[in-house]
GROMACS .gro file of C-alpha atoms in nm:
model
  202
    1UNK     CA    1  -5.884 -14.676  -7.241
    2UNK     CA    2  -5.618 -14.418  -7.312
    3UNK     CA    3  -5.679 -14.042  -7.271
    4UNK     CA    4  -5.787 -13.854  -7.543
    5UNK     CA    5  -5.494 -13.667  -7.674
    6UNK     CA    6  -5.549 -13.242  -7.632
    7UNK     CA    7  -5.560 -13.075  -7.887
    8UNK     CA    8  -5.456 -12.653  -7.865
    9UNK     CA    9  -5.666 -12.431  -7.913
   10UNK     CA   10  -5.611 -12.035  -7.905
   11UNK     CA   11  -5.886 -11.976  -7.613
   12UNK     CA   12  -5.913 -11.606  -7.521
   13UNK     CA   13  -5.915 -11.633  -7.165
   14UNK     CA   14  -5.938 -11.429  -6.878
   15UNK     CA   15  -5.921 -11.493  -6.511
   16UNK     CA   16  -5.945 -11.228  -6.238
   17UNK     CA   17  -5.956 -11.285  -5.870
   18UNK     CA   18  -6.245 -11.116  -5.644
   19UNK     CA   19  -6.328 -11.181  -5.290
   20UNK     CA   20  -6.131 -11.506  -5.296
   21UNK     CA   21  -6.270 -11.623  -5.617
   22UNK     CA   22  -6.192 -11.627  -5.989
   23UNK     CA   23  -6.417 -11.502  -6.202
   24UNK     CA   24  -6.313 -11.637  -6.614
   25UNK     CA   25  -6.432 -11.507  -6.965
   26UNK     CA   26  -6.340 -11.622  -7.310
   27UNK     CA   27  -6.430 -11.597  -7.656
   28UNK     CA   28  -6.668 -11.887  -7.807
   29UNK     CA   29  -6.549 -12.155  -8.002
   30UNK     CA   30  -6.687 -12.165  -8.356
   31UNK     CA   31  -6.995 -12.308  -8.404
   32UNK     CA   32  -6.867 -12.638  -8.554
   33UNK     CA   33  -6.989 -12.968  -8.545
   34UNK     CA   34  -7.076 -13.186  -8.262
   35UNK     CA   35  -7.006 -12.915  -8.024
   36UNK     CA   36  -7.097 -13.077  -7.683
   37UNK     CA   37  -6.942 -12.851  -7.366
   38UNK     CA   38  -6.700 -12.609  -7.254
   39UNK     CA   39  -6.506 -12.738  -6.963
   40UNK     CA   40  -6.331 -12.528  -6.743
   41UNK     CA   41  -6.090 -12.737  -6.507
   42UNK     CA   42  -5.884 -12.642  -6.210
   43UNK     CA   43  -5.591 -12.715  -5.984
   44UNK     CA   44  -5.373 -12.606  -5.726
   45UNK     CA   45  -5.085 -12.852  -5.828
   46UNK     CA   46  -5.099 -12.937  -6.181
   47UNK     CA   47  -4.917 -12.660  -6.433
   48UNK     CA   48  -5.170 -12.864  -6.746
   49UNK     CA   49  -5.498 -12.975  -6.538
   50UNK     CA   50  -5.712 -13.201  -6.777
   51UNK     CA   51  -6.014 -13.344  -6.680
   52UNK     CA   52  -6.137 -13.644  -6.611
   53UNK     CA   53  -5.787 -13.620  -6.386
   54UNK     CA   54  -5.887 -13.266  -6.240
   55UNK     CA   55  -6.126 -13.105  -6.126
   56UNK     CA   56  -6.377 -12.978  -6.316
   57UNK     CA   57  -6.563 -12.649  -6.183
   58UNK     CA   58  -6.785 -12.561  -6.465
   59UNK     CA   59  -6.989 -12.752  -6.779
   60UNK     CA   60  -7.118 -12.508  -6.997
   61UNK     CA   61  -7.269 -12.545  -7.335
   62UNK     CA   62  -7.279 -12.263  -7.652
   63UNK     CA   63  -7.255 -11.925  -7.547
   64UNK     CA   64  -7.170 -11.993  -7.156
   65UNK     CA   65  -6.882 -11.756  -7.154
   66UNK     CA   66  -6.841 -11.709  -6.809
   67UNK     CA   67  -6.740 -11.854  -6.433
   68UNK     CA   68  -6.711 -11.768  -6.090
   69UNK     CA   69  -6.584 -12.083  -5.867
   70UNK     CA   70  -6.434 -12.118  -5.558
   71UNK     CA   71  -6.008 -12.101  -5.476
   72UNK     CA   72  -5.889 -12.303  -5.247
   73UNK     CA   73  -5.728 -12.118  -4.969
   74UNK     CA   74  -5.522 -12.386  -4.869
   75UNK     CA   75  -5.295 -12.305  -5.198
   76UNK     CA   76  -5.116 -12.005  -5.338
   77UNK     CA   77  -5.084 -12.168  -5.684
   78UNK     CA   78  -5.443 -12.169  -5.889
   79UNK     CA   79  -5.383 -12.329  -6.222
   80UNK     CA   80  -5.710 -12.281  -6.457
   81UNK     CA   81  -5.776 -12.385  -6.805
   82UNK     CA   82  -5.999 -12.407  -7.078
   83UNK     CA   83  -6.163 -12.664  -7.276
   84UNK     CA   84  -6.396 -12.722  -7.564
   85UNK     CA   85  -6.562 -13.093  -7.603
   86UNK     CA   86  -6.560 -13.225  -7.947
   87UNK     CA   87  -6.822 -13.540  -8.108
   88UNK     CA   88  -6.711 -13.649  -8.386
   89UNK     CA   89  -6.910 -13.829  -8.630
   90UNK     CA   90  -6.800 -14.159  -8.553
   91UNK     CA   91  -6.880 -14.059  -8.177
   92UNK     CA   92  -6.522 -14.023  -8.062
   93UNK     CA   93  -6.500 -13.731  -7.844
   94UNK     CA   94  -6.184 -13.446  -7.918
   95UNK     CA   95  -6.061 -13.232  -7.606
   96UNK     CA   96  -5.924 -12.852  -7.779
   97UNK     CA   97  -5.815 -12.684  -7.477
   98UNK     CA   98  -5.606 -12.359  -7.404
   99UNK     CA   99  -5.320 -12.209  -7.249
  100UNK     CA  100  -5.323 -12.252  -6.832
  101UNK     CA  101  -5.345 -12.009  -6.660
  102UNK     CA  102  -5.123 -11.975  -6.321
  103UNK     CA  103  -5.296 -11.718  -6.078
  104UNK     CA  104  -5.121 -11.654  -5.772
  105UNK     CA  105  -5.244 -11.481  -5.504
  106UNK     CA  106  -4.975 -11.481  -5.213
  107UNK     CA  107  -4.982 -11.107  -5.051
  108UNK     CA  108  -4.616 -11.022  -5.183
  109UNK     CA  109  -4.700 -11.160  -5.532
  110UNK     CA  110  -5.021 -11.154  -5.689
  111UNK     CA  111  -5.068 -11.199  -6.090
  112UNK     CA  112  -5.152 -11.426  -6.399
  113UNK     CA  113  -4.972 -11.576  -6.600
  114UNK     CA  114  -4.985 -11.827  -6.925
  115UNK     CA  115  -4.817 -12.207  -6.854
  116UNK     CA  116  -4.820 -12.307  -7.182
  117UNK     CA  117  -4.824 -12.033  -7.403
  118UNK     CA  118  -4.531 -12.153  -7.634
  119UNK     CA  119  -4.750 -12.504  -7.757
  120UNK     CA  120  -5.067 -12.342  -7.817
  121UNK     CA  121  -5.127 -12.298  -8.214
  122UNK     CA  122  -5.464 -12.196  -8.351
  123UNK     CA  123  -5.689 -12.475  -8.495
  124UNK     CA  124  -5.909 -12.460  -8.806
  125UNK     CA  125  -6.232 -12.566  -8.722
  126UNK     CA  126  -6.546 -12.656  -8.941
  127UNK     CA  127  -6.868 -12.541  -8.967
  128UNK     CA  128  -7.119 -12.728  -9.037
  129UNK     CA  129  -7.381 -12.946  -8.821
  130UNK     CA  130  -7.480 -12.814  -8.518
  131UNK     CA  131  -7.496 -13.003  -8.162
  132UNK     CA  132  -7.818 -13.076  -8.128
  133UNK     CA  133  -7.814 -13.271  -8.517
  134UNK     CA  134  -7.563 -13.471  -8.391
  135UNK     CA  135  -7.722 -13.550  -8.059
  136UNK     CA  136  -8.033 -13.686  -8.246
  137UNK     CA  137  -7.828 -13.912  -8.470
  138UNK     CA  138  -7.702 -14.056  -8.158
  139UNK     CA  139  -8.028 -14.090  -8.023
  140UNK     CA  140  -8.166 -14.249  -8.344
  141UNK     CA  141  -7.877 -14.502  -8.327
  142UNK     CA  142  -7.929 -14.624  -7.987
  143UNK     CA  143  -8.271 -14.651  -7.982
  144UNK     CA  144  -8.218 -14.933  -8.284
  145UNK     CA  145  -7.994 -15.117  -8.137
  146UNK     CA  146  -8.164 -15.148  -7.816
  147UNK     CA  147  -8.539 -15.148  -7.979
  148UNK     CA  148  -8.669 -14.952  -7.658
  149UNK     CA  149  -8.944 -14.722  -7.665
  150UNK     CA  150  -8.863 -14.589  -7.312
  151UNK     CA  151  -8.841 -14.188  -7.357
  152UNK     CA  152  -8.614 -14.026  -7.118
  153UNK     CA  153  -8.712 -13.623  -7.090
  154UNK     CA  154  -8.644 -13.336  -6.865
  155UNK     CA  155  -8.935 -13.154  -6.788
  156UNK     CA  156  -8.948 -12.868  -6.978
  157UNK     CA  157  -9.143 -12.679  -6.622
  158UNK     CA  158  -8.742 -12.708  -6.406
  159UNK     CA  159  -8.603 -12.439  -6.401
  160UNK     CA  160  -8.222 -12.359  -6.576
  161UNK     CA  161  -7.990 -12.418  -6.332
  162UNK     CA  162  -8.195 -12.763  -6.195
  163UNK     CA  163  -8.137 -12.873  -6.566
  164UNK     CA  164  -7.770 -12.788  -6.580
  165UNK     CA  165  -7.757 -12.970  -6.216
  166UNK     CA  166  -7.884 -13.253  -6.397
  167UNK     CA  167  -7.671 -13.230  -6.736
  168UNK     CA  168  -7.359 -13.190  -6.559
  169UNK     CA  169  -7.413 -13.485  -6.376
  170UNK     CA  170  -7.491 -13.678  -6.694
  171UNK     CA  171  -7.201 -13.584  -6.809
  172UNK     CA  172  -6.964 -13.644  -6.577
  173UNK     CA  173  -7.119 -14.003  -6.530
  174UNK     CA  174  -7.039 -14.076  -6.924
  175UNK     CA  175  -6.661 -13.928  -6.866
  176UNK     CA  176  -6.634 -14.160  -6.567
  177UNK     CA  177  -6.764 -14.477  -6.732
  178UNK     CA  178  -6.550 -14.334  -7.074
  179UNK     CA  179  -6.192 -14.337  -6.803
  180UNK     CA  180  -6.297 -14.711  -6.710
  181UNK     CA  181  -6.218 -14.853  -7.049
  182UNK     CA  182  -6.558 -15.019  -7.081
  183UNK     CA  183  -6.652 -15.132  -7.405
  184UNK     CA  184  -6.926 -14.924  -7.623
  185UNK     CA  185  -7.141 -15.248  -7.489
  186UNK     CA  186  -7.081 -15.274  -7.149
  187UNK     CA  187  -7.143 -14.818  -7.186
  188UNK     CA  188  -7.425 -14.931  -7.314
  189UNK     CA  189  -7.539 -15.167  -7.098
  190UNK     CA  190  -7.465 -14.977  -6.745
  191UNK     CA  191  -7.695 -14.662  -6.827
  192UNK     CA  192  -7.955 -14.921  -6.951
  193UNK     CA  193  -7.945 -15.006  -6.597
  194UNK     CA  194  -7.971 -14.691  -6.478
  195UNK     CA  195  -8.257 -14.619  -6.661
  196UNK     CA  196  -8.417 -14.944  -6.510
  197UNK     CA  197  -8.345 -14.832  -6.187
  198UNK     CA  198  -8.477 -14.528  -6.247
  199UNK     CA  199  -8.792 -14.611  -6.378
  200UNK     CA  200  -8.860 -14.773  -6.038
  201UNK     CA  201  -8.830 -14.512  -5.877
  202UNK     CA  202  -9.096 -14.316  -6.014
   0.00000   0.00000   0.00000
């Protein structure tokens, strides 16, 4: 499977360094159809980092507009990039990514600069369906195809931090399956196998 094309988007991303950590803040992406996640990508070598090839230090939902993460102390150069993942009607996904922020942490030269500013452009995004509505359609189709009444649900008694960890785990798992180039049928079979094993553990 080929990597999805990166669609440039003019995020208002600001990154500051405090005590060896990067503090990133940004403006909200339009409330468009199929919004899935924000992904904050980090690298010490790639001037235009993008997942799944580079490290994702944060995955967040709408209105989660800030994140603090630890910088790799072995490098003076740090490249940070914000992306938004969008789910389309045909269940394909698009990546809207902003300019790369270059952080320099050497004692003699401490500053931040944008790497790919000249290539960025504002993208018009339609405001229609919500993420929740899009997810319902996916669940409905998956259930009809598999003819299964099995329901997986994260308990409402779990705290927010734990729910976020579970969501990040699931998102990274799906990204790895897509990156392997498996067909939709094979991905569905893999997910069924994981569900079956989880049921045996309960």
